[in-house]
Amino acid sequence: MAEQIAIVPGDGIGKEVVPAAREVLESVEPDFEFAEADAGDAVKEETGTALPEETRELAASADATLFGAAGETAADVILPLRRAVDSFANVRPVRAYPGTEALKPETDLVFVRENTEGVYAGHESEIAPGVTTLTRVVTEAASEEIARYGFEYAANRGESVTIAHKANVMRTTDGLFLETAESVGAEFDVPTDDALMDALAMHLVQRPEEYDVVICPNLAGDVLSDLAAGLVGGLGLLPSANVGDERALFEPVHGTAPDIAGEGVANPSAAMLSAAMLLEYLGYESEGERVRSAVKATLSSGPHTPDLGGEATTGDVTEAVLAEL
């Protein structure tokens, strides 16, 4: 039975790069069954809700979902979609590709980010006029789950693990995260260290080649992966996966890019690399590697979109990748 892939372009350049990634998926696995649905700012303007129930249900039932981006309604779209697939891990590879004039061409690491709690758990309140609070949630169960995923990921690739934290200040919450991750790591024959997340930010800029897999709490993973994107040419090159026990959602990290939306010059590389991760998640390892190699070859020789210093359109890059495939 063919796998069902939910396609949710969303807003902004999501409407341009997700169709390009779909073409790539169709070219390497024509038996996929695709189902498209809407979400985001435009949908809210039309219907009053940013994430229609039918879209959430589609993501919850499909084998995998390819999502683009959401604008002002991002928190109302992507967080429920991640919950719909029961995602606990956000996986963000950051790699430098030839032809991209990366600041740090030696960069090749992966952030494995806890995806359900931390400050993104949503517990905010105003306790008095002008006084607000945010409750940070860290549990042993979620910390163990993300640590185990990260260590297994590293073990399968023969790589090392760095545990990011701020346990010297947030002694109870990050103390639990660090202690739990170290306990899980003791079960694996994987080189392991830990790093304070602020110091790690500096070291990533100076020596990114020293890091393989970085296991992070939610907010730290979000910030550090965006920082690392600057080392390889920008967010237009970063794919991501939101992984659950039975389903997953894949999305480029770049967002809606409203300054260029609708102009046809968005870089589809991150969406295509997200599609490669989708293929590998479903067991199509060789097809995923074919897509990644085709994107890499296109980045190396061109054409390039304006974010990489070129003048190519989204369509030009898509055609080049398809030709490589």
CSV table of N, CA, C and O in Angstrom, one decimal, residues 33-111:
chain,number,residue,atom,x,y,z
A,33,GLU,N,1.2,8.6,-2.4
A,33,GLU,CA,-0.1,9.2,-2.5
A,33,GLU,C,-0.1,10.5,-1.8
A,33,GLU,O,0.1,10.6,-0.6
A,34,PHE,N,-0.4,11.6,-2.5
A,34,PHE,CA,-0.3,12.9,-1.9
A,34,PHE,C,-1.7,13.5,-1.6
A,34,PHE,O,-2.6,13.3,-2.4
A,35,ALA,N,-1.8,14.2,-0.5
A,35,ALA,CA,-3.0,14.9,-0.1
A,35,ALA,C,-2.6,16.3,0.4
A,35,ALA,O,-1.8,16.4,1.3
A,36,GLU,N,-3.2,17.3,-0.2
A,36,GLU,CA,-2.8,18.7,0.1
A,36,GLU,C,-3.9,19.3,1.0
A,36,GLU,O,-5.1,19.1,0.8
A,37,ALA,N,-3.4,20.2,1.9
A,37,ALA,CA,-4.3,20.9,2.8
A,37,ALA,C,-3.7,22.2,3.1
A,37,ALA,O,-2.6,22.5,2.8
A,38,ASP,N,-4.6,23.1,3.7
A,38,ASP,CA,-4.2,24.5,3.9
A,38,ASP,C,-4.0,24.8,5.4
A,38,ASP,O,-4.6,24.1,6.3
A,39,ALA,N,-3.2,25.8,5.7
A,39,ALA,CA,-3.0,26.3,7.0
A,39,ALA,C,-2.2,27.6,6.9
A,39,ALA,O,-1.6,27.9,5.9
A,40,GLY,N,-2.4,28.5,8.0
A,40,GLY,CA,-1.6,29.7,8.0
A,40,GLY,C,-2.5,31.0,8.0
A,40,GLY,O,-3.7,30.9,8.2
A,41,ASP,N,-1.8,32.1,7.7
A,41,ASP,CA,-2.4,33.4,7.8
A,41,ASP,C,-3.6,33.6,6.9
A,41,ASP,O,-4.7,34.1,7.2
A,42,ALA,N,-3.4,33.2,5.6
A,42,ALA,CA,-4.4,33.3,4.6
A,42,ALA,C,-5.7,32.5,4.9
A,42,ALA,O,-6.8,33.0,4.7
A,43,VAL,N,-5.4,31.3,5.5
A,43,VAL,CA,-6.6,30.5,5.8
A,43,VAL,C,-7.3,31.1,7.0
A,43,VAL,O,-8.6,31.1,7.0
A,44,LYS,N,-6.6,31.7,7.9
A,44,LYS,CA,-7.3,32.3,9.1
A,44,LYS,C,-8.2,33.5,8.6
A,44,LYS,O,-9.3,33.7,9.1
A,45,GLU,N,-7.6,34.3,7.6
A,45,GLU,CA,-8.4,35.4,7.1
A,45,GLU,C,-9.7,34.9,6.5
A,45,GLU,O,-10.7,35.6,6.6
A,46,GLU,N,-9.6,33.8,5.8
A,46,GLU,CA,-10.8,33.3,5.1
A,46,GLU,C,-11.8,32.5,6.0
A,46,GLU,O,-13.0,32.6,5.8
A,47,THR,N,-11.3,31.8,7.0
A,47,THR,CA,-12.1,30.9,7.7
A,47,THR,C,-12.2,31.2,9.2
A,47,THR,O,-13.1,30.6,9.9
A,48,GLY,N,-11.3,32.0,9.7
A,48,GLY,CA,-11.3,32.4,11.1
A,48,GLY,C,-10.4,31.5,11.9
A,48,GLY,O,-10.2,31.7,13.1
A,49,THR,N,-9.8,30.4,11.3
A,49,THR,CA,-8.9,29.5,12.0
A,49,THR,C,-7.7,29.3,11.2
A,49,THR,O,-7.8,29.1,10.0
A,50,ALA,N,-6.5,29.3,11.8
A,50,ALA,CA,-5.2,29.2,11.1
A,50,ALA,C,-5.0,27.7,10.7
A,50,ALA,O,-4.3,27.4,9.7
A,51,LEU,N,-5.5,26.8,11.5
A,51,LEU,CA,-5.3,25.4,11.3
A,51,LEU,C,-6.6,24.6,11.3
A,51,LEU,O,-7.1,24.2,12.3
A,52,PRO,N,-7.2,24.5,10.1
A,52,PRO,CA,-8.5,23.8,10.0
A,52,PRO,C,-8.4,22.4,10.6
A,52,PRO,O,-7.3,21.7,10.5
A,53,GLU,N,-9.4,21.9,11.1
A,53,GLU,CA,-9.4,20.5,11.8
A,53,GLU,C,-9.1,19.5,10.7
A,53,GLU,O,-8.4,18.5,11.0
A,54,GLU,N,-9.5,19.6,9.5
A,54,GLU,CA,-9.2,18.6,8.5
A,54,GLU,C,-7.7,18.6,8.2
A,54,GLU,O,-7.2,17.5,7.8
A,55,THR,N,-7.0,19.7,8.3
A,55,THR,CA,-5.6,19.7,8.1
A,55,THR,C,-4.9,19.0,9.2
A,55,THR,O,-4.0,18.2,9.0
A,56,ARG,N,-5.3,19.3,10.4
A,56,ARG,CA,-4.7,18.6,11.6
A,56,ARG,C,-4.9,17.1,11.5
A,56,ARG,O,-4.0,16.3,11.8
A,57,GLU,N,-6.1,16.7,11.1
A,57,GLU,CA,-6.5,15.3,11.0
A,57,GLU,C,-5.7,14.6,9.9
A,57,GLU,O,-5.3,13.4,10.1
A,58,LEU,N,-5.4,15.3,8.8
A,58,LEU,CA,-4.6,14.8,7.7
A,58,LEU,C,-3.2,14.5,8.2
A,58,LEU,O,-2.7,13.4,8.0
A,59,ALA,N,-2.6,15.4,8.9
A,59,ALA,CA,-1.3,15.2,9.4
A,59,ALA,C,-1.2,14.1,10.4
A,59,ALA,O,-0.2,13.3,10.5
A,60,ALA,N,-2.3,14.0,11.2
A,60,ALA,CA,-2.3,12.9,12.2
A,60,ALA,C,-2.5,11.5,11.6
A,60,ALA,O,-2.2,10.5,12.3
A,61,SER,N,-3.0,11.5,10.4
A,61,SER,CA,-3.2,10.1,9.8
A,61,SER,C,-2.3,9.8,8.7
A,61,SER,O,-2.1,8.6,8.4
A,62,ALA,N,-1.6,10.8,8.1
A,62,ALA,CA,-0.7,10.5,7.0
A,62,ALA,C,0.6,9.9,7.5
A,62,ALA,O,0.9,10.0,8.7
A,63,ASP,N,1.3,9.2,6.6
A,63,ASP,CA,2.5,8.5,7.0
A,63,ASP,C,3.6,9.6,7.3
A,63,ASP,O,4.5,9.4,8.2
A,64,ALA,N,3.6,10.7,6.6
A,64,ALA,CA,4.5,11.8,6.8
A,64,ALA,C,3.9,13.1,6.2
A,64,ALA,O,3.0,13.0,5.4
A,65,THR,N,4.3,14.2,6.8
A,65,THR,CA,3.8,15.5,6.3
A,65,THR,C,5.0,16.4,5.9
A,65,THR,O,6.0,16.4,6.6
A,66,LEU,N,4.8,17.1,4.8
A,66,LEU,CA,5.8,18.1,4.3
A,66,LEU,C,5.1,19.4,4.4
A,66,LEU,O,4.1,19.7,3.8
A,67,PHE,N,5.7,20.3,5.3
A,67,PHE,CA,5.1,21.6,5.6
A,67,PHE,C,6.0,22.7,5.2
A,67,PHE,O,7.2,22.5,5.2
A,68,GLY,N,5.4,23.8,4.8
A,68,GLY,CA,6.2,24.9,4.3
A,68,GLY,C,6.6,25.9,5.4
A,68,GLY,O,7.6,25.9,6.0
A,69,ALA,N,5.6,26.8,5.7
A,69,ALA,CA,5.9,27.9,6.7
A,69,ALA,C,4.6,28.5,7.0
A,69,ALA,O,3.6,28.5,6.2
A,70,ALA,N,4.5,29.2,8.2
A,70,ALA,CA,3.4,30.0,8.6
A,70,ALA,C,3.9,31.3,9.1
A,70,ALA,O,5.0,31.4,9.6
A,71,GLY,N,3.1,32.4,8.9
A,71,GLY,CA,3.5,33.7,9.2
A,71,GLY,C,3.1,34.1,10.7
A,71,GLY,O,3.6,33.5,11.6
A,72,GLU,N,2.2,35.1,10.8
A,72,GLU,CA,1.9,35.5,12.1
A,72,GLU,C,1.2,34.5,12.9
A,72,GLU,O,1.2,34.5,14.2
A,73,THR,N,0.6,33.5,12.3
A,73,THR,CA,-0.1,32.4,13.0
A,73,THR,C,0.8,31.2,13.2
A,73,THR,O,0.3,30.1,13.5
A,74,ALA,N,2.1,31.4,13.1
A,74,ALA,CA,3.0,30.2,13.2
A,74,ALA,C,2.7,29.4,14.5
A,74,ALA,O,2.7,28.1,14.4
A,75,ALA,N,2.6,30.0,15.6
A,75,ALA,CA,2.4,29.3,16.9
A,75,ALA,C,1.1,28.5,16.9
A,75,ALA,O,1.0,27.5,17.5
A,76,ASP,N,0.1,29.0,16.1
A,76,ASP,CA,-1.2,28.3,16.0
A,76,ASP,C,-1.2,27.2,15.0
A,76,ASP,O,-2.2,26.5,14.9
A,77,VAL,N,-0.1,27.1,14.2
A,77,VAL,CA,-0.1,26.1,13.1
A,77,VAL,C,0.9,25.1,13.4
A,77,VAL,O,0.6,23.9,13.5
A,78,ILE,N,2.2,25.5,13.5
A,78,ILE,CA,3.2,24.4,13.6
A,78,ILE,C,3.2,23.7,14.9
A,78,ILE,O,3.5,22.5,15.0
A,79,LEU,N,2.9,24.4,16.0
A,79,LEU,CA,2.9,23.6,17.3
A,79,LEU,C,1.8,22.6,17.3
A,79,LEU,O,2.1,21.4,17.7
A,80,PRO,N,0.6,22.9,16.9
A,80,PRO,CA,-0.4,21.8,16.9
A,80,PRO,C,-0.1,20.7,15.9
A,80,PRO,O,-0.4,19.6,16.1
A,81,LEU,N,0.5,21.1,14.7
A,81,LEU,CA,0.9,20.1,13.7
A,81,LEU,C,1.9,19.1,14.3
A,81,LEU,O,1.9,17.9,14.1
A,82,ARG,N,2.9,19.7,15.1
A,82,ARG,CA,3.9,18.8,15.7
A,82,ARG,C,3.2,17.9,16.7
A,82,ARG,O,3.6,16.7,16.8
A,83,ARG,N,2.2,18.4,17.4
A,83,ARG,CA,1.5,17.6,18.4
A,83,ARG,C,0.7,16.5,17.6
A,83,ARG,O,0.5,15.4,18.1
A,84,ALA,N,0.2,16.9,16.5
A,84,ALA,CA,-0.6,15.9,15.7
A,84,ALA,C,0.1,14.7,15.3
A,84,ALA,O,-0.4,13.6,15.2
A,85,VAL,N,1.4,14.8,15.1
A,85,VAL,CA,2.3,13.7,14.8
A,85,VAL,C,3.0,13.1,16.0
A,85,VAL,O,3.9,12.3,15.9
A,86,ASP,N,2.6,13.6,17.2
A,86,ASP,CA,3.2,13.2,18.4
A,86,ASP,C,4.8,13.4,18.4
A,86,ASP,O,5.5,12.5,18.9
A,87,SER,N,5.2,14.5,17.8
A,87,SER,CA,6.6,14.7,17.7
A,87,SER,C,7.3,15.0,19.0
A,87,SER,O,6.8,15.9,19.8
A,88,PHE,N,8.4,14.3,19.3
A,88,PHE,CA,9.2,14.6,20.5
A,88,PHE,C,10.6,15.1,20.2
A,88,PHE,O,11.3,15.7,21.0
A,89,ALA,N,11.0,14.9,18.9
A,89,ALA,CA,12.4,15.3,18.5
A,89,ALA,C,12.3,16.2,17.3
A,89,ALA,O,11.6,15.9,16.3
A,90,ASN,N,13.0,17.3,17.4
A,90,ASN,CA,13.2,18.2,16.2
A,90,ASN,C,14.7,18.0,15.8
A,90,ASN,O,15.6,18.3,16.5
A,91,VAL,N,14.9,17.5,14.6
A,91,VAL,CA,16.2,17.2,14.1
A,91,VAL,C,16.6,18.2,13.0
A,91,VAL,O,15.9,18.3,12.0
A,92,ARG,N,17.7,18.9,13.2
A,92,ARG,CA,18.1,19.9,12.3
A,92,ARG,C,19.6,19.7,11.9
A,92,ARG,O,20.5,20.2,12.6
A,93,PRO,N,19.8,19.1,10.7
A,93,PRO,CA,21.2,19.1,10.2
A,93,PRO,C,21.7,20.4,9.7
A,93,PRO,O,20.9,21.2,9.1
A,94,VAL,N,22.9,20.7,10.0
A,94,VAL,CA,23.5,22.0,9.5
A,94,VAL,C,24.8,21.6,8.8
A,94,VAL,O,25.8,21.2,9.5
A,95,ARG,N,24.8,21.6,7.5
A,95,ARG,CA,26.0,21.2,6.7
A,95,ARG,C,26.3,22.3,5.7
A,95,ARG,O,25.5,23.0,5.1
A,96,ALA,N,27.6,22.5,5.5
A,96,ALA,CA,28.1,23.4,4.5
A,96,ALA,C,28.2,22.7,3.2
A,96,ALA,O,28.7,21.5,3.1
A,97,TYR,N,27.7,23.3,2.1
A,97,TYR,CA,27.8,22.7,0.8
A,97,TYR,C,28.7,23.4,-0.1
A,97,TYR,O,28.8,24.7,0.0
A,98,PRO,N,29.4,22.7,-1.0
A,98,PRO,CA,30.2,23.4,-2.0
A,98,PRO,C,29.4,24.4,-2.8
A,98,PRO,O,28.3,24.1,-3.2
A,99,GLY,N,30.0,25.5,-3.2
A,99,GLY,CA,29.4,26.5,-4.0
A,99,GLY,C,28.5,27.5,-3.3
A,99,GLY,O,27.9,28.3,-3.9
A,100,THR,N,28.5,27.4,-2.0
A,100,THR,CA,27.6,28.4,-1.2
A,100,THR,C,28.4,29.4,-0.4
A,100,THR,O,27.8,30.2,0.3
A,101,GLU,N,29.7,29.5,-0.6
A,101,GLU,CA,30.5,30.5,0.1
A,101,GLU,C,30.2,30.5,1.6
A,101,GLU,O,30.0,31.6,2.2
A,102,ALA,N,30.2,29.3,2.2
A,102,ALA,CA,29.9,29.2,3.7
A,102,ALA,C,31.0,29.9,4.5
A,102,ALA,O,32.2,29.8,4.1
A,103,LEU,N,30.6,30.5,5.6
A,103,LEU,CA,31.6,31.2,6.4
A,103,LEU,C,32.5,30.1,7.1
A,103,LEU,O,33.7,30.3,7.3
A,104,LYS,N,32.0,28.9,7.4
A,104,LYS,CA,32.7,27.8,7.9
A,104,LYS,C,32.5,26.6,7.1
A,104,LYS,O,31.6,25.8,7.4
A,105,PRO,N,33.2,26.4,6.0
A,105,PRO,CA,33.0,25.2,5.2
A,105,PRO,C,33.1,23.9,5.8
A,105,PRO,O,32.6,22.9,5.3
A,106,GLU,N,33.8,23.8,7.0
A,106,GLU,CA,34.0,22.6,7.7
A,106,GLU,C,32.8,22.2,8.6
A,106,GLU,O,32.8,21.1,9.2
A,107,THR,N,31.7,23.0,8.6
A,107,THR,CA,30.5,22.7,9.4
A,107,THR,C,29.8,21.5,8.9
A,107,THR,O,29.4,21.4,7.8
A,108,ASP,N,29.5,20.5,9.8
A,108,ASP,CA,28.7,19.4,9.5
A,108,ASP,C,28.2,18.8,10.9
A,108,ASP,O,28.9,17.9,11.4
A,109,LEU,N,27.1,19.2,11.4
A,109,LEU,CA,26.6,18.8,12.6
A,109,LEU,C,25.1,18.7,12.6
A,109,LEU,O,24.5,19.1,11.7
A,110,VAL,N,24.6,18.1,13.6
A,110,VAL,CA,23.1,17.9,13.7
A,110,VAL,C,22.6,18.3,15.1
A,110,VAL,O,23.2,17.8,16.1
A,111,PHE,N,21.6,19.1,15.2
A,111,PHE,CA,21.0,19.5,16.4
A,111,PHE,C,19.8,18.5,16.7
A,111,PHE,O,18.9,18.4,15.8
